[in-house]
mmCIF file of C-alpha atoms in Angstrom:
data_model
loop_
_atom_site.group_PDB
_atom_site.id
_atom_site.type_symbol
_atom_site.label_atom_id
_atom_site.label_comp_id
_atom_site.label_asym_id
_atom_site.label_seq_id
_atom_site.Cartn_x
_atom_site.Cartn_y
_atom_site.Cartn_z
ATOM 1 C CA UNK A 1 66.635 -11.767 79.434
ATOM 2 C CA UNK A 2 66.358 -12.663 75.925
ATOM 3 C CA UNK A 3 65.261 -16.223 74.091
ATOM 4 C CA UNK A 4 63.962 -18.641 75.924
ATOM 5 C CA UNK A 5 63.549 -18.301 79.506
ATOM 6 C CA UNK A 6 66.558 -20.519 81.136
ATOM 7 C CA UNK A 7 64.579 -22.292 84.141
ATOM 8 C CA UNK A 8 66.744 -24.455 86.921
ATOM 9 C CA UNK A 9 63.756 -26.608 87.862
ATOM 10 C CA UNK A 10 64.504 -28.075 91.344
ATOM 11 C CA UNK A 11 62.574 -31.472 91.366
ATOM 12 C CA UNK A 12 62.325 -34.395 93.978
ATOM 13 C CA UNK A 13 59.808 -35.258 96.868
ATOM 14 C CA UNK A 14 59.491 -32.534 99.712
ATOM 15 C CA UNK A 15 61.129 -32.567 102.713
ATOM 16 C CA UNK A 16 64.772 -33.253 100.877
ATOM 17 C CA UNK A 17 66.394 -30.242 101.013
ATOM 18 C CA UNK A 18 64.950 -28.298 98.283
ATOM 19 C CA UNK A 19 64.261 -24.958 100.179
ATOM 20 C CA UNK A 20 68.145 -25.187 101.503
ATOM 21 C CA UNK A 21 69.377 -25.857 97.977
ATOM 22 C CA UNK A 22 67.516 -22.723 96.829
ATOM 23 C CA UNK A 23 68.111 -20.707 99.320
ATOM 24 C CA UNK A 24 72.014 -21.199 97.969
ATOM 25 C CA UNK A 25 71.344 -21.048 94.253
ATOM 26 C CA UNK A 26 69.402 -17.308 94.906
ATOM 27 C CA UNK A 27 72.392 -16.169 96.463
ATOM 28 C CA UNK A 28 74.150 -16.225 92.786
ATOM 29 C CA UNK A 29 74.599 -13.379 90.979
ATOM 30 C CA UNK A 30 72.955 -13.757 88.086
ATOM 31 C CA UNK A 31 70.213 -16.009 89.829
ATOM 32 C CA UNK A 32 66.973 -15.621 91.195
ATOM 33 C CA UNK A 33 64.768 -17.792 93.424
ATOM 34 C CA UNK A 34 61.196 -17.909 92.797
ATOM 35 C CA UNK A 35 60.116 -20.697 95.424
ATOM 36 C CA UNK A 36 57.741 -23.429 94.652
ATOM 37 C CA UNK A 37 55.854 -21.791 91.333
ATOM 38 C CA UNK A 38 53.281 -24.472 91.413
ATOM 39 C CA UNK A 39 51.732 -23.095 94.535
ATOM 40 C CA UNK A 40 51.774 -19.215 93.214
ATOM 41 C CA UNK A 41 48.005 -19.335 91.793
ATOM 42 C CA UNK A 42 46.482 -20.707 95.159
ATOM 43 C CA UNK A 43 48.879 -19.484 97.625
ATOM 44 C CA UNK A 44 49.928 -16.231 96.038
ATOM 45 C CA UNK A 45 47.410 -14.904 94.046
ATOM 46 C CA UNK A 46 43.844 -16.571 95.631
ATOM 47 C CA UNK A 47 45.507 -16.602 99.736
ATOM 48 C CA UNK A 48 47.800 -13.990 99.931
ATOM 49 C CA UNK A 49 50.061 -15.510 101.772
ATOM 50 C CA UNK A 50 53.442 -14.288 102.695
ATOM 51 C CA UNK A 51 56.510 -14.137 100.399
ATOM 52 C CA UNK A 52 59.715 -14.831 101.341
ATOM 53 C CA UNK A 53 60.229 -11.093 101.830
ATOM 54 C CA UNK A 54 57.954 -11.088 104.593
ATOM 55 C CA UNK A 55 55.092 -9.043 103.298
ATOM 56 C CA UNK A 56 51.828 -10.641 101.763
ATOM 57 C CA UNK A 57 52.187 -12.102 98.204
ATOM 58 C CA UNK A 58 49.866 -8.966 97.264
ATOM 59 C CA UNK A 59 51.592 -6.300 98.863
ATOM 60 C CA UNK A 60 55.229 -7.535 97.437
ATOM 61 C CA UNK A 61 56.816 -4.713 95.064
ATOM 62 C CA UNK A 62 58.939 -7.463 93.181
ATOM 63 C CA UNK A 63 55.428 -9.809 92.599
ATOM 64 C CA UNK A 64 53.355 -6.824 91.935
ATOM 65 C CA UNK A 65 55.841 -5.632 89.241
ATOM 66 C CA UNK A 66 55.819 -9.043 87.453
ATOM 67 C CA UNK A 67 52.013 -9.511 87.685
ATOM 68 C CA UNK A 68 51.826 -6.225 85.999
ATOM 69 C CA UNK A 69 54.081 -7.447 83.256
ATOM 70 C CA UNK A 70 53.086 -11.059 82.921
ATOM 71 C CA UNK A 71 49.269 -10.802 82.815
ATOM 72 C CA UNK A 72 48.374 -6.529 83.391
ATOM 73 C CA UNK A 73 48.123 -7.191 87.094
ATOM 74 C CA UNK A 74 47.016 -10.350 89.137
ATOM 75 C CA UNK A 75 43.367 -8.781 89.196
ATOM 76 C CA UNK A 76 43.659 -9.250 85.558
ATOM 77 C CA UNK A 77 44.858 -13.230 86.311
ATOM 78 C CA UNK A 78 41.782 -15.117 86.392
ATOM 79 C CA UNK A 79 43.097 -17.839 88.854
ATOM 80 C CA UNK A 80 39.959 -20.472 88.868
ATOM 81 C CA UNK A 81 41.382 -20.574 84.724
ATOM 82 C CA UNK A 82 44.695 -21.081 86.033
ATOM 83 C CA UNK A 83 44.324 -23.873 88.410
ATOM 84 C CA UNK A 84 41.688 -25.371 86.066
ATOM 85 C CA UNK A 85 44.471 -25.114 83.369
ATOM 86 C CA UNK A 86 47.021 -26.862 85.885
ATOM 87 C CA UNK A 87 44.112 -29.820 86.343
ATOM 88 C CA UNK A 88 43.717 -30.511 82.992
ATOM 89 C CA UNK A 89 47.567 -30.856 82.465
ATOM 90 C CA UNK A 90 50.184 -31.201 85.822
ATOM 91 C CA UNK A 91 48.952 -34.735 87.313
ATOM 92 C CA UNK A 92 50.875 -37.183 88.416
ATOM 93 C CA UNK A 93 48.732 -39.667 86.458
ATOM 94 C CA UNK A 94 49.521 -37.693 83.379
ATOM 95 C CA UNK A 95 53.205 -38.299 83.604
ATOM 96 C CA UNK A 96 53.356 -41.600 81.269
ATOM 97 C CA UNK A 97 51.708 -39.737 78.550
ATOM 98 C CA UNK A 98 53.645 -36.312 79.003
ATOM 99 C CA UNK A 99 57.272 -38.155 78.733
ATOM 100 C CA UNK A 100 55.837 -39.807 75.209
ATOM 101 C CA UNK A 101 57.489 -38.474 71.943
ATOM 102 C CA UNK A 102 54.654 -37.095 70.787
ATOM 103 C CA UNK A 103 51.488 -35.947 72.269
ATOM 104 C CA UNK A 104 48.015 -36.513 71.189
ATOM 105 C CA UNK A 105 47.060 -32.844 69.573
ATOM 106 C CA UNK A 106 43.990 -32.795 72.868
ATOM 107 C CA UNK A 107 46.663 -33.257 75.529
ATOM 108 C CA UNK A 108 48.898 -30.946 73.278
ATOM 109 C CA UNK A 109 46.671 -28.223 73.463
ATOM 110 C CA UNK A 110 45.710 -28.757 77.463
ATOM 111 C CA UNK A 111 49.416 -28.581 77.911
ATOM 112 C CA UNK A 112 49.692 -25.396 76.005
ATOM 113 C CA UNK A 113 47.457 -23.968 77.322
ATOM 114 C CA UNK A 114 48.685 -24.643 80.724
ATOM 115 C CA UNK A 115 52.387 -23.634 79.501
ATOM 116 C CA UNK A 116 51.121 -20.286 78.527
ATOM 117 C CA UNK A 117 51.158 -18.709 82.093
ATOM 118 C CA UNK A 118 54.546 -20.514 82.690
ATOM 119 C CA UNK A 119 55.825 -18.520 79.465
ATOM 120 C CA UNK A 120 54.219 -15.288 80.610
ATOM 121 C CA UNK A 121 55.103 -15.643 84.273
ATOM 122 C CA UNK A 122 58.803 -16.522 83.649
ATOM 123 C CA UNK A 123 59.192 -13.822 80.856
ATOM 124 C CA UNK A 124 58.012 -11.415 83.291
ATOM 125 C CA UNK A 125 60.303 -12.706 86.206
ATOM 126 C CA UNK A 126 63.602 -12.246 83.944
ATOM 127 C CA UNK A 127 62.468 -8.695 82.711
ATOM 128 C CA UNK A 128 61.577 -7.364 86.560
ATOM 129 C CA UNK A 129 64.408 -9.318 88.197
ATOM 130 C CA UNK A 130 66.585 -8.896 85.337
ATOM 131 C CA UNK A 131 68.484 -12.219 86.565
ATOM 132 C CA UNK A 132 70.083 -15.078 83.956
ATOM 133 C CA UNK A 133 68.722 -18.017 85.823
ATOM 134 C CA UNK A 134 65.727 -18.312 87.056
ATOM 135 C CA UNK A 135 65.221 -21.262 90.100
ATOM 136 C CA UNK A 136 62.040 -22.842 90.369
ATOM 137 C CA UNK A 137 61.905 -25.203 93.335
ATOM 138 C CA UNK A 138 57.999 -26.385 92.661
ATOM 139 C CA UNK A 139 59.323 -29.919 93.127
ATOM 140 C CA UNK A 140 56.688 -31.279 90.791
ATOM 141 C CA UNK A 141 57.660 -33.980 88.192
ATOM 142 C CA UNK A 142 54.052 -33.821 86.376
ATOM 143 C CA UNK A 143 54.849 -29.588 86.289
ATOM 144 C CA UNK A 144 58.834 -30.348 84.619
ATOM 145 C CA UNK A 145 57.019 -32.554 82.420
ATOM 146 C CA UNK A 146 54.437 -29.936 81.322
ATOM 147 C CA UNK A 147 57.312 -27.718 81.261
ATOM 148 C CA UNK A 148 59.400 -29.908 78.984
ATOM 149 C CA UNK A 149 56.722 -29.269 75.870
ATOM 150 C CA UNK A 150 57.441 -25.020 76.165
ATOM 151 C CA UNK A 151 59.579 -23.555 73.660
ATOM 152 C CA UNK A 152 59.734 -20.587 75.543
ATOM 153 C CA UNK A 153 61.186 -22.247 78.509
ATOM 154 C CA UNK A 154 64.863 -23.947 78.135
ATOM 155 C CA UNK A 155 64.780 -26.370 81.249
ATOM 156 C CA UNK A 156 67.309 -28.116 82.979
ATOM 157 C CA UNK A 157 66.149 -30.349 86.167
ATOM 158 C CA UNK A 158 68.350 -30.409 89.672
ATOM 159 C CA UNK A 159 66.967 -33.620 91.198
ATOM 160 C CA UNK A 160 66.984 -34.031 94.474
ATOM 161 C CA UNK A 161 67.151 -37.069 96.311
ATOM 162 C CA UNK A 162 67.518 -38.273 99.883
ATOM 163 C CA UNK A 163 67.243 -41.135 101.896
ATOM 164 C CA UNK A 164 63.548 -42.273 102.035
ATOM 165 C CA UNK A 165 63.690 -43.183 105.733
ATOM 166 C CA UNK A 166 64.375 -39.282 106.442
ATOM 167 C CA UNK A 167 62.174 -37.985 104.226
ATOM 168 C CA UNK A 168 59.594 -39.790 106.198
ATOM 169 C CA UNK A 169 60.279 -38.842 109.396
ATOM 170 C CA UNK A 170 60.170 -35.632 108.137
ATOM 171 C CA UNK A 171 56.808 -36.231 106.581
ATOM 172 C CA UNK A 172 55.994 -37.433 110.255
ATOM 173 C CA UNK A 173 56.549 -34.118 111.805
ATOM 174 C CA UNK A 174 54.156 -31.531 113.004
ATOM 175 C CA UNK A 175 55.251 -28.252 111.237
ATOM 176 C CA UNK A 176 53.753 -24.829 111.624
ATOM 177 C CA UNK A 177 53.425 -22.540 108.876
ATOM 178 C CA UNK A 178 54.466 -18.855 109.464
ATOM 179 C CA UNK A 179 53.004 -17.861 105.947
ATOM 180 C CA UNK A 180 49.916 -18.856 106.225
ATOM 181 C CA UNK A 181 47.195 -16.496 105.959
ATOM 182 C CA UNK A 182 43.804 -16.277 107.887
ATOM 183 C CA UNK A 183 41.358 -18.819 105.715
ATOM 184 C CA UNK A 184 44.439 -19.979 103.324
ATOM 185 C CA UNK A 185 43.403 -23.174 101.955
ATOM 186 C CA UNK A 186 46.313 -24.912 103.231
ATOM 187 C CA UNK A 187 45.629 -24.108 106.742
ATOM 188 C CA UNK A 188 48.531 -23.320 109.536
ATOM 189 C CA UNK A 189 50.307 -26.461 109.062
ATOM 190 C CA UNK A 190 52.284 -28.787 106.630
ATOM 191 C CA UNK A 191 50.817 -31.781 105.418
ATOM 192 C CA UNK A 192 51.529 -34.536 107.503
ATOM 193 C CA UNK A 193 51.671 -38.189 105.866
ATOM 194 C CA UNK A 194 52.104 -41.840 107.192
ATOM 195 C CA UNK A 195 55.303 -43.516 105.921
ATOM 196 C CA UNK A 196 53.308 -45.797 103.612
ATOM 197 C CA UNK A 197 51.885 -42.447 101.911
ATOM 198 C CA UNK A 198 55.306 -40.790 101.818
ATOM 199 C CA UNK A 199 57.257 -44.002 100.075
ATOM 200 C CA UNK A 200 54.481 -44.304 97.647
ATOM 201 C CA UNK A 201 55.235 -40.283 96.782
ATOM 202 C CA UNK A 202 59.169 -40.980 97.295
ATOM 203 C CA UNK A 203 58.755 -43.682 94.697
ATOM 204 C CA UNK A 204 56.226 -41.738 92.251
ATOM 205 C CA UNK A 205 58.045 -38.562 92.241
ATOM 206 C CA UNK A 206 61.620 -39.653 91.636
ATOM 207 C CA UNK A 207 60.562 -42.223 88.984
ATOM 208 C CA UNK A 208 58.832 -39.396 87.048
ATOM 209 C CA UNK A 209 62.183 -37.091 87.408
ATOM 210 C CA UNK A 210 64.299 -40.323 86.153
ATOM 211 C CA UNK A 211 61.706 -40.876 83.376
ATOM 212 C CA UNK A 212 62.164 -37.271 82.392
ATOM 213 C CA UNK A 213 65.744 -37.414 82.314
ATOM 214 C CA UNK A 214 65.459 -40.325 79.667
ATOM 215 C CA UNK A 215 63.118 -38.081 77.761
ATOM 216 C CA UNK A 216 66.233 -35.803 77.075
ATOM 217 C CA UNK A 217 65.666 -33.178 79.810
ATOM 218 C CA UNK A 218 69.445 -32.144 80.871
ATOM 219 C CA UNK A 219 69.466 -33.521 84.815
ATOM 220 C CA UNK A 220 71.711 -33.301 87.431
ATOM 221 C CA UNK A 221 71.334 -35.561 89.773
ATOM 222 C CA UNK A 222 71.959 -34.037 93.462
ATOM 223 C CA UNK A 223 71.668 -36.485 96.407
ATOM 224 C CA UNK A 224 70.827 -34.339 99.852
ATOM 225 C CA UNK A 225 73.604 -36.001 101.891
ATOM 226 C CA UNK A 226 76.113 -35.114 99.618
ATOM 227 C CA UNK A 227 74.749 -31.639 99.127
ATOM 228 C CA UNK A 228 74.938 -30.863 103.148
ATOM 229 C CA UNK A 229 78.951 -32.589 103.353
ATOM 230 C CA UNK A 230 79.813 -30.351 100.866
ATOM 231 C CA UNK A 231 77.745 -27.170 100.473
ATOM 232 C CA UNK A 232 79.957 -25.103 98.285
ATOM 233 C CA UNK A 233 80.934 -28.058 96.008
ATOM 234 C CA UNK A 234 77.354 -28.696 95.744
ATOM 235 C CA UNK A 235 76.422 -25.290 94.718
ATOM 236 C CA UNK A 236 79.349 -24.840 92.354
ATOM 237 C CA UNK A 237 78.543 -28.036 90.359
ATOM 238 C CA UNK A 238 74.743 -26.732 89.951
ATOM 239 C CA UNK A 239 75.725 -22.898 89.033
ATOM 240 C CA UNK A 240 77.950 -24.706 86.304
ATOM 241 C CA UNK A 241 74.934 -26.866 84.997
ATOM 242 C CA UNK A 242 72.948 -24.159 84.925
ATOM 243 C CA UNK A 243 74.898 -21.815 83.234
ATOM 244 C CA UNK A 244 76.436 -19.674 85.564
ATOM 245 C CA UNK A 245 79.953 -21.479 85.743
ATOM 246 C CA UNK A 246 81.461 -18.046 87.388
ATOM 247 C CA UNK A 247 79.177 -17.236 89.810
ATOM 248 C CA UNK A 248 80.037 -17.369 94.108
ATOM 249 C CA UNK A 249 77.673 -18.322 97.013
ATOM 250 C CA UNK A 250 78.589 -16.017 99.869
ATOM 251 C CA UNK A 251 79.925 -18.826 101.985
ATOM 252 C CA UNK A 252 81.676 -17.796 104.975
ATOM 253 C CA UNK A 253 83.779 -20.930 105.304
ATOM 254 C CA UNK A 254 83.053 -24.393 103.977
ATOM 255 C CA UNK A 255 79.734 -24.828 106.260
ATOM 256 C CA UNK A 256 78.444 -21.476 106.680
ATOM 257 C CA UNK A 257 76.579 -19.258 104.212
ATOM 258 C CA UNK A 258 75.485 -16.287 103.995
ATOM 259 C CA UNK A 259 71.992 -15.685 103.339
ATOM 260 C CA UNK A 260 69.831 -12.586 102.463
ATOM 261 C CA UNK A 261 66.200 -11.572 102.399
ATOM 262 C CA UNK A 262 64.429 -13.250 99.138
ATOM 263 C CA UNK A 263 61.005 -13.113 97.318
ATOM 264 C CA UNK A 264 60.230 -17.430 97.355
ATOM 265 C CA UNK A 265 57.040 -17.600 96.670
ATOM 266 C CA UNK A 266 56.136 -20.767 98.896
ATOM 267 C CA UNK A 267 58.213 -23.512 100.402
ATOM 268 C CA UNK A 268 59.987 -24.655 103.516
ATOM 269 C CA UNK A 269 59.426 -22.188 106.623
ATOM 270 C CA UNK A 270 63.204 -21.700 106.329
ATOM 271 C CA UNK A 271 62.659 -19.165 103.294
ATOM 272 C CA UNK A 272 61.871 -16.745 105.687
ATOM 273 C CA UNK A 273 65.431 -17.224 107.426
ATOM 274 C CA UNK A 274 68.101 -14.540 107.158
ATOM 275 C CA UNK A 275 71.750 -13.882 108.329
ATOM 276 C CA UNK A 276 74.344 -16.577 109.208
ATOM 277 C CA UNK A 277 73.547 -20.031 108.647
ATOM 278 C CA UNK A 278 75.244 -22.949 109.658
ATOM 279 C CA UNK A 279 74.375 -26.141 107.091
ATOM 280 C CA UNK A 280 74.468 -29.837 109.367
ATOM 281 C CA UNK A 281 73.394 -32.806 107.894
ATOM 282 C CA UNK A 282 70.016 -33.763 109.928
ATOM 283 C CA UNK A 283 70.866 -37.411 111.191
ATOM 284 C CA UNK A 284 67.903 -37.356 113.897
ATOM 285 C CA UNK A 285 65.613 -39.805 111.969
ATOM 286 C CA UNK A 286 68.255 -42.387 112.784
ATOM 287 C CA UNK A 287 67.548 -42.708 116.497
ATOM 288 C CA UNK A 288 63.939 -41.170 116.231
ATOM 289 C CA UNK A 289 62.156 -42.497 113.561
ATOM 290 C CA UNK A 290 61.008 -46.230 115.211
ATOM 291 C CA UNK A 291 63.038 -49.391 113.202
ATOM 292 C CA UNK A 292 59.897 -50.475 112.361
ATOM 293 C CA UNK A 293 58.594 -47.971 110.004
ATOM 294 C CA UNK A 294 62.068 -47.804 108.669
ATOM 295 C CA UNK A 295 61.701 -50.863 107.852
ATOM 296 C CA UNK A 296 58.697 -50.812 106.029
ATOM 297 C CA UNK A 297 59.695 -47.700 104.031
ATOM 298 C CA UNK A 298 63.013 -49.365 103.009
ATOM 299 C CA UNK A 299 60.716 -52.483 102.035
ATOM 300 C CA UNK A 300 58.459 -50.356 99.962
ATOM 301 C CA UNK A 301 61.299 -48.164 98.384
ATOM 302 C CA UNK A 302 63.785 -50.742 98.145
ATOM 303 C CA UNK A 303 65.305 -50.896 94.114
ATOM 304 C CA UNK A 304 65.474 -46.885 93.509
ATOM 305 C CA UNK A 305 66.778 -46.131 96.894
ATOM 306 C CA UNK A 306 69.872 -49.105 96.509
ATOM 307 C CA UNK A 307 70.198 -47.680 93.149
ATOM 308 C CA UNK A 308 70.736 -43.886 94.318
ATOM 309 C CA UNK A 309 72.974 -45.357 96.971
ATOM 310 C CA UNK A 310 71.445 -45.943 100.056
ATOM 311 C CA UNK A 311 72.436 -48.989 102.120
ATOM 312 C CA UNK A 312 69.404 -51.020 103.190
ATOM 313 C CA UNK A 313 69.751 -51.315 107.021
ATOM 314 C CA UNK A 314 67.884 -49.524 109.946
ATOM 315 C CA UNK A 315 69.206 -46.247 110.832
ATOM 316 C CA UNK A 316 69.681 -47.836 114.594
ATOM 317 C CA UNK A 317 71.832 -50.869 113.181
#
């Protein structure tokens, strides 16, 4: 890879079909999935936990190849600087003064310096993975943001939406997981919020990806229900934005996909899914989730989710 590293940041609240999307994309020639970046310094390098390939984030040839080129080995790394680095410059809160036209030279150098192990780490991926595109799926708008003020770094944004109401009965959900390592600081299960919690992060997230996209960051807007009607579509319209216009997913017909082992660095338990995979659009928050907090999360998310299309009704009506 030469130039500027070409980054297809995957953005968007959890829980939309992110991991699925990526999962896809890394099947590209020419592509390569790095999971959910923002969680590499605490779940990679300080945990351990397990990459997508199934061995700890350590023990990985692929990571330990690009630590050795991006920083002269992740004992080299010192992560406390890192996530101290991503304090002072990925917050949500920071958003209003990231997507300004000019920032003020402290922020500009907190950013910086928090863009400099972006640059490093994504220079590295290219040159070990030797792929075109590389997919980031950290989700993060404060993180594209960041991202946004690297040279080094040419960004374009998927955003990914999908209807509030699933997103939080998924949210809801007790899920296990399988990465985890003994002591990890996430602990053996996903975050669980309450509705309230996941509208106000529905609203937050997708109003700092919109906000981006008015700052000039090329966006594609991707809305999950579409994605899962028509997979290959789907895919085909993202490998042209991000550069690959040429490049196949190995679908086995118009549902089904192929999917090999990968090196995602954190995400969705279903990174660590291989073989033959049906796609279905998951309609179970319709019967499941109770009226009532649909109805409060459609009260609380009301204008953007009319806007992206969603009809306003109870998934029971």
């Amino acid at each position: 890879m030469t130039g500027p590293a070409r980054v297809l940041f995957i953005g968007g609240l959890g829980r939309s079909g992110s991991t699925l999307l990526e999962r896809l994309l890394g099947e590209l020639p020419g592509a390569f999935a790095m999971g959910e970046v923002v969680h590499l310094w605490q779940r990679g390098v300080v945990d351990g936990e397990r990459c997508g390939c199934g061995v700890a984030f350590g023990e990985c040839p692929l990571w330990t190849e690009v630590g050795r080129a991006a920083f002269g080995g992740w004992d080299r790394l010192d992560a406390a600087d890192a996530l101290a680095r991503k304090a002072a410059a990925d917050r949500t809160r920071f958003i209003p003064v990231l997507a300004r036209g000019r920032l003020r030279p402290d922020m500009r150098e907190r950013v910086d310096r928090h863009n400099d192990l972006y640059r490093r780490l994504y220079a590295a991926v290219g040159r070990v993975s030797g792929a075109e595109v590389l997919v980031d799926s950290s989700k993060s708008a404060s993180l594209a943001h960041c991202l946004r003020w690297c040279d080094e770094v040419d960004l374009r944004v998927v955003h990914v939406v999908r209807d509030p109401r699933a997103v939080a009965y998924s949210w809801s959900k007790v899920v296990r997981r399988p990465e985890a390592a003994e002591g990890s600081a996430e602990g053996e299960f996903m975050a669980r919020w309450s509705p309230a919690r996941t509208a106000a992060h529905w609203n937050a997230q997708n109003a700092g990806f919109d906000l981006l996209a008015r700052a000039g960051v090329p966006t594609l807007r991707v809305r999950y229900e579409d994605f899962v009607a028509a997979p290959a579509d789907t895919v085909a319209e993202v490998a042209g934005f991000a550069g690959l216009p040429d490049a196949k997913a190995p679908f086995v017909d118009d549902v089904t996909v192929e999917l090999s082992a990968n090196h995602q660095v954190a995400g969705n338990p279903m990174r660590f899914r291989t073989g033959r995979v049906e796609l279905r659009r998951d309609e179970a928050w319709r019967t499941a989730f109770p009226a009532a907090q649909q109805a409060l999360v459609m009260a609380l998310t009301l204008p953007t989710m009319t806007r992206y299309g969603y009809r306003p009704v109870t998934g029971r009506s």
